[in-house]
Amino acid sequence: MFKPGYHKRQVLTHGIVMAIKITFLGASQQVTGSRYYLEAAGLKLLIDCGMFQERQYLARNWAPFPFDPQQLNGVILTHAHLDHVGTLPRLIAQGYKKPILMTEPTVELATLIMLDSARIQEEDARYKRKRHKKSGHKAPHPVTPLYTTEEAQHTVPLLKGFEYNTPLTLNDHVQLTFLEAGHILGPASLLFEINDGGQIRKLVFSGDIGQNDKPLISDPAKIDTADIVIMESTYGDRNHKEHGPVVDQLETIINDTYKRGGNLVIPTFAVERAQELMYHISELVYADLIPDIPVFMDSPMAVDVTEIFKRYRSYMDQETIKLFQEYEPPLRFPGLSLVRSVEDSKAIKQHKGTAIIMSSSGMCTGGRIKHHLKNNITNPNNTILFVGYQANGTLGQHILRGAKEVRIHGQRWPVNANIAQIQGFSGHGDQEDLINWLGNMNPKPKHVILTHGEADSAKALTQSINAKWQDISIKNPGYQTTLEF
Ligand SMILES: [Zn+2]
């Protein structure tokens, strides 16, 4: 456990140098639960406040924050994904009342995601209690949601949106600039410029770094230079480009499933991935490369997010803006049904013939996808297609790793459906993208701290960074480690 506080250290040749202290409270040698406690120049800041989603780390979501939330000067979000914002309502419930800074689209997306998360947790808790009652199972703890809808609603008024590339003054010594990270709509890398007795020290939190040339999404910004970089490493050991264009892979999988007369079920993240899938399916529909089959987007949140994408078109890449203006709008096409109500969701089961069913959550940890999996996973004509990262310990990862049988809603289901995966869909850059992103910096940073990646990814990325730039010191801190610079 660390003790928060403001420290100074003496450096002989440069007079007083302010220490920059970072405590890693999540996404440390694993992927979810991004939370970094930053102490610098008299400020105590929390960068992201994400939810842990790997089964073995879920208890961390319930642990009290290892600092006093009321003593924080501010919270800053890189982007709206649940693993970056999902425990904010707990911070507010524990007394944090100050502004939470982020980009403008992130305000809207984070609002949706927190409210959706509260609703899913309430629903899951209710469903679990009902199941326990029916089966006579005695749970060791009371089954309650991590936070309620009301607690999530209390968080919303604190969310404040800012533009990219416009420095904000946090105090006399510290400026913050949001830079495009190319990951979802409105994602940011955070550039802190800390004035240390006239010398500017630059600290960058990469946030989640996207791929270049993705549909819908702008490319990540090229950052000139930094002294210290906290960098994600999700795909530090992989190369997406080996697998060919995702739209071609999608076309093959849809047509193969259609020939077998099965359904195609796609667990999808509601933010960005759902819209990107729609974009690619619309390409196939407009080009007549797949048969006329119904396409269900069964996620009220994905439907809401799609509306936000349409409202914040100016944040997308130029090509998409043009499609919206001209013809073939990528988020609306023949055959697509956007499903909100529970009744309509249940009715999908009654559909005869091949359908494409997209639903969330993306790692099958909750939500409506679990019902679609139960309805489809036992039939060998169906395909379950993974288009996103599956963290260790999630239901999605069990299925993807070839489990013969999985547990869903307290029952065992044999896995007979075809299991497929498309890698290139990732909202995260691969090893080459990450190296290129760092390569834009000149001079190179002295310190790179890898986060948001399993140990193997971080290790592979460390080796490839050091193969190019031997002088960069690279660390991969564990949970609750504090580093000082
Ligand atoms: Zn993300």
Short mmCIF file of N, CA, C and O in Angstrom, two decimals, residues 220-265:
data_model
loop_
_atom_site.label_atom_id
_atom_site.label_comp_id
_atom_site.label_asym_id
_atom_site.label_seq_id
_atom_site.Cartn_x
_atom_site.Cartn_y
_atom_site.Cartn_z
N PRO A 220 -3.95 8.18 -34.88
CA PRO A 220 -3.35 8.75 -33.66
C PRO A 220 -2.43 9.93 -33.99
O PRO A 220 -1.77 9.92 -35.03
N ALA A 221 -2.41 10.92 -33.09
CA ALA A 221 -1.55 12.08 -33.30
C ALA A 221 -0.08 11.67 -33.19
O ALA A 221 0.25 10.74 -32.46
N LYS A 222 0.77 12.37 -33.93
CA LYS A 222 2.21 12.15 -33.79
C LYS A 222 2.71 13.10 -32.70
O LYS A 222 2.57 14.31 -32.80
N ILE A 223 3.27 12.53 -31.66
CA ILE A 223 3.74 13.36 -30.53
C ILE A 223 5.23 13.61 -30.70
O ILE A 223 6.01 12.67 -30.92
N ASP A 224 5.63 14.90 -30.64
CA ASP A 224 7.01 15.31 -30.97
C ASP A 224 8.05 14.70 -30.04
O ASP A 224 9.05 14.18 -30.47
N THR A 225 7.77 14.82 -28.76
CA THR A 225 8.76 14.36 -27.79
C THR A 225 8.15 14.25 -26.40
O THR A 225 7.09 14.85 -26.14
N ALA A 226 8.78 13.47 -25.55
CA ALA A 226 8.33 13.36 -24.15
C ALA A 226 9.51 12.81 -23.35
O ALA A 226 10.39 12.15 -23.89
N ASP A 227 9.50 13.11 -22.05
CA ASP A 227 10.54 12.55 -21.17
C ASP A 227 10.12 11.19 -20.62
O ASP A 227 10.94 10.29 -20.50
N ILE A 228 8.85 11.12 -20.26
CA ILE A 228 8.33 9.89 -19.64
C ILE A 228 7.05 9.50 -20.38
O ILE A 228 6.17 10.34 -20.57
N VAL A 229 6.96 8.26 -20.79
CA VAL A 229 5.76 7.82 -21.51
C VAL A 229 5.16 6.60 -20.82
O VAL A 229 5.84 5.59 -20.62
N ILE A 230 3.91 6.72 -20.43
CA ILE A 230 3.16 5.57 -19.90
C ILE A 230 2.40 5.02 -21.10
O ILE A 230 1.53 5.70 -21.64
N MET A 231 2.74 3.83 -21.51
CA MET A 231 2.30 3.37 -22.83
C MET A 231 1.58 2.03 -22.75
O MET A 231 2.03 1.10 -22.08
N GLU A 232 0.48 1.93 -23.48
CA GLU A 232 -0.26 0.67 -23.51
C GLU A 232 0.51 -0.39 -24.31
O GLU A 232 1.31 -0.04 -25.18
N SER A 233 0.25 -1.66 -24.01
CA SER A 233 1.00 -2.71 -24.70
C SER A 233 0.10 -3.92 -25.03
O SER A 233 0.58 -5.03 -25.13
N THR A 234 -1.20 -3.64 -25.22
CA THR A 234 -2.17 -4.73 -25.42
C THR A 234 -1.69 -5.75 -26.46
O THR A 234 -1.69 -6.94 -26.23
N TYR A 235 -1.32 -5.24 -27.63
CA TYR A 235 -0.87 -6.14 -28.70
C TYR A 235 0.63 -5.98 -28.97
O TYR A 235 1.06 -6.00 -30.11
N GLY A 236 1.38 -5.83 -27.89
CA GLY A 236 2.83 -5.66 -28.02
C GLY A 236 3.53 -6.86 -28.60
O GLY A 236 4.69 -6.78 -29.01
N ASP A 237 2.84 -8.00 -28.65
CA ASP A 237 3.48 -9.21 -29.18
C ASP A 237 2.82 -9.70 -30.45
O ASP A 237 3.01 -10.84 -30.86
N ARG A 238 1.98 -8.85 -31.09
CA ARG A 238 1.25 -9.35 -32.26
C ARG A 238 1.29 -8.40 -33.44
O ARG A 238 1.52 -7.22 -33.28
N ASN A 239 1.05 -8.99 -34.59
CA ASN A 239 0.99 -8.19 -35.81
C ASN A 239 -0.33 -8.48 -36.52
O ASN A 239 -0.56 -9.58 -36.97
N HIS A 240 -1.21 -7.46 -36.58
CA HIS A 240 -2.54 -7.68 -37.18
C HIS A 240 -2.48 -7.89 -38.69
O HIS A 240 -3.34 -8.53 -39.26
N LYS A 241 -1.47 -7.28 -39.32
CA LYS A 241 -1.53 -7.16 -40.79
C LYS A 241 -1.35 -8.49 -41.51
O LYS A 241 -1.69 -8.60 -42.67
N GLU A 242 -0.85 -9.51 -40.77
CA GLU A 242 -0.66 -10.82 -41.39
C GLU A 242 -1.96 -11.42 -41.90
O GLU A 242 -1.96 -12.29 -42.74
N HIS A 243 -3.09 -10.97 -41.34
CA HIS A 243 -4.33 -11.69 -41.58
C HIS A 243 -5.15 -11.16 -42.77
O HIS A 243 -6.18 -11.69 -43.09
N GLY A 244 -4.69 -10.10 -43.41
CA GLY A 244 -5.42 -9.56 -44.56
C GLY A 244 -6.55 -8.64 -44.13
O GLY A 244 -6.87 -8.55 -42.95
N PRO A 245 -7.18 -7.94 -45.13
CA PRO A 245 -8.22 -6.96 -44.78
C PRO A 245 -9.39 -7.61 -44.04
O PRO A 245 -9.84 -8.69 -44.42
N VAL A 246 -9.87 -6.95 -43.00
CA VAL A 246 -10.93 -7.54 -42.18
C VAL A 246 -12.21 -7.72 -42.97
O VAL A 246 -12.95 -8.68 -42.75
N VAL A 247 -12.48 -6.83 -43.91
CA VAL A 247 -13.75 -6.92 -44.66
C VAL A 247 -13.79 -8.20 -45.50
O VAL A 247 -14.84 -8.83 -45.63
N ASP A 248 -12.63 -8.63 -46.02
CA ASP A 248 -12.58 -9.89 -46.80
C ASP A 248 -12.82 -11.09 -45.89
O ASP A 248 -13.53 -12.03 -46.26
N GLN A 249 -12.22 -11.06 -44.71
CA GLN A 249 -12.43 -12.16 -43.76
C GLN A 249 -13.89 -12.24 -43.33
O GLN A 249 -14.47 -13.32 -43.22
N LEU A 250 -14.48 -11.07 -43.12
CA LEU A 250 -15.89 -11.00 -42.69
C LEU A 250 -16.80 -11.57 -43.79
O LEU A 250 -17.72 -12.34 -43.51
N GLU A 251 -16.51 -11.21 -45.03
CA GLU A 251 -17.30 -11.68 -46.17
C GLU A 251 -17.29 -13.22 -46.22
O GLU A 251 -18.34 -13.86 -46.35
N THR A 252 -16.10 -13.82 -46.08
CA THR A 252 -15.99 -15.28 -46.12
C THR A 252 -16.79 -15.92 -44.99
O THR A 252 -17.53 -16.89 -45.21
N ILE A 253 -16.66 -15.39 -43.79
CA ILE A 253 -17.34 -15.99 -42.63
C ILE A 253 -18.86 -15.88 -42.78
O ILE A 253 -19.59 -16.83 -42.51
N ILE A 254 -19.33 -14.73 -43.24
CA ILE A 254 -20.79 -14.55 -43.42
C ILE A 254 -21.30 -15.55 -44.47
O ILE A 254 -22.29 -16.26 -44.26
N ASN A 255 -20.61 -15.64 -45.60
CA ASN A 255 -21.09 -16.52 -46.68
C ASN A 255 -21.01 -18.00 -46.29
O ASN A 255 -21.91 -18.77 -46.61
N ASP A 256 -19.94 -18.39 -45.58
CA ASP A 256 -19.84 -19.79 -45.13
C ASP A 256 -20.98 -20.16 -44.17
O ASP A 256 -21.57 -21.23 -44.26
N THR A 257 -21.26 -19.24 -43.26
CA THR A 257 -22.33 -19.51 -42.27
C THR A 257 -23.68 -19.58 -42.98
O THR A 257 -24.52 -20.43 -42.68
N TYR A 258 -23.87 -18.70 -43.96
CA TYR A 258 -25.12 -18.70 -44.74
C TYR A 258 -25.31 -20.03 -45.47
O TYR A 258 -26.40 -20.61 -45.48
N LYS A 259 -24.22 -20.55 -46.06
CA LYS A 259 -24.30 -21.83 -46.79
C LYS A 259 -24.71 -22.98 -45.88
O LYS A 259 -25.39 -23.91 -46.30
N ARG A 260 -24.29 -22.92 -44.61
CA ARG A 260 -24.67 -23.97 -43.66
C ARG A 260 -26.06 -23.74 -43.07
O ARG A 260 -26.57 -24.55 -42.31
N GLY A 261 -26.64 -22.58 -43.40
CA GLY A 261 -27.96 -22.26 -42.86
C GLY A 261 -27.93 -21.87 -41.39
O GLY A 261 -28.94 -21.94 -40.69
N GLY A 262 -26.77 -21.48 -40.91
CA GLY A 262 -26.64 -21.14 -39.48
C GLY A 262 -26.70 -19.64 -39.24
O GLY A 262 -26.82 -18.84 -40.17
N ASN A 263 -26.65 -19.29 -37.97
CA ASN A 263 -26.58 -17.88 -37.57
C ASN A 263 -25.13 -17.49 -37.30
O ASN A 263 -24.33 -18.33 -36.90
N LEU A 264 -24.87 -16.22 -37.49
CA LEU A 264 -23.57 -15.68 -37.13
C LEU A 264 -23.74 -14.78 -35.91
O LEU A 264 -24.46 -13.77 -35.99
N VAL A 265 -23.13 -15.17 -34.81
CA VAL A 265 -23.26 -14.39 -33.57
C VAL A 265 -21.93 -13.70 -33.30
O VAL A 265 -20.87 -14.34 -33.28
#
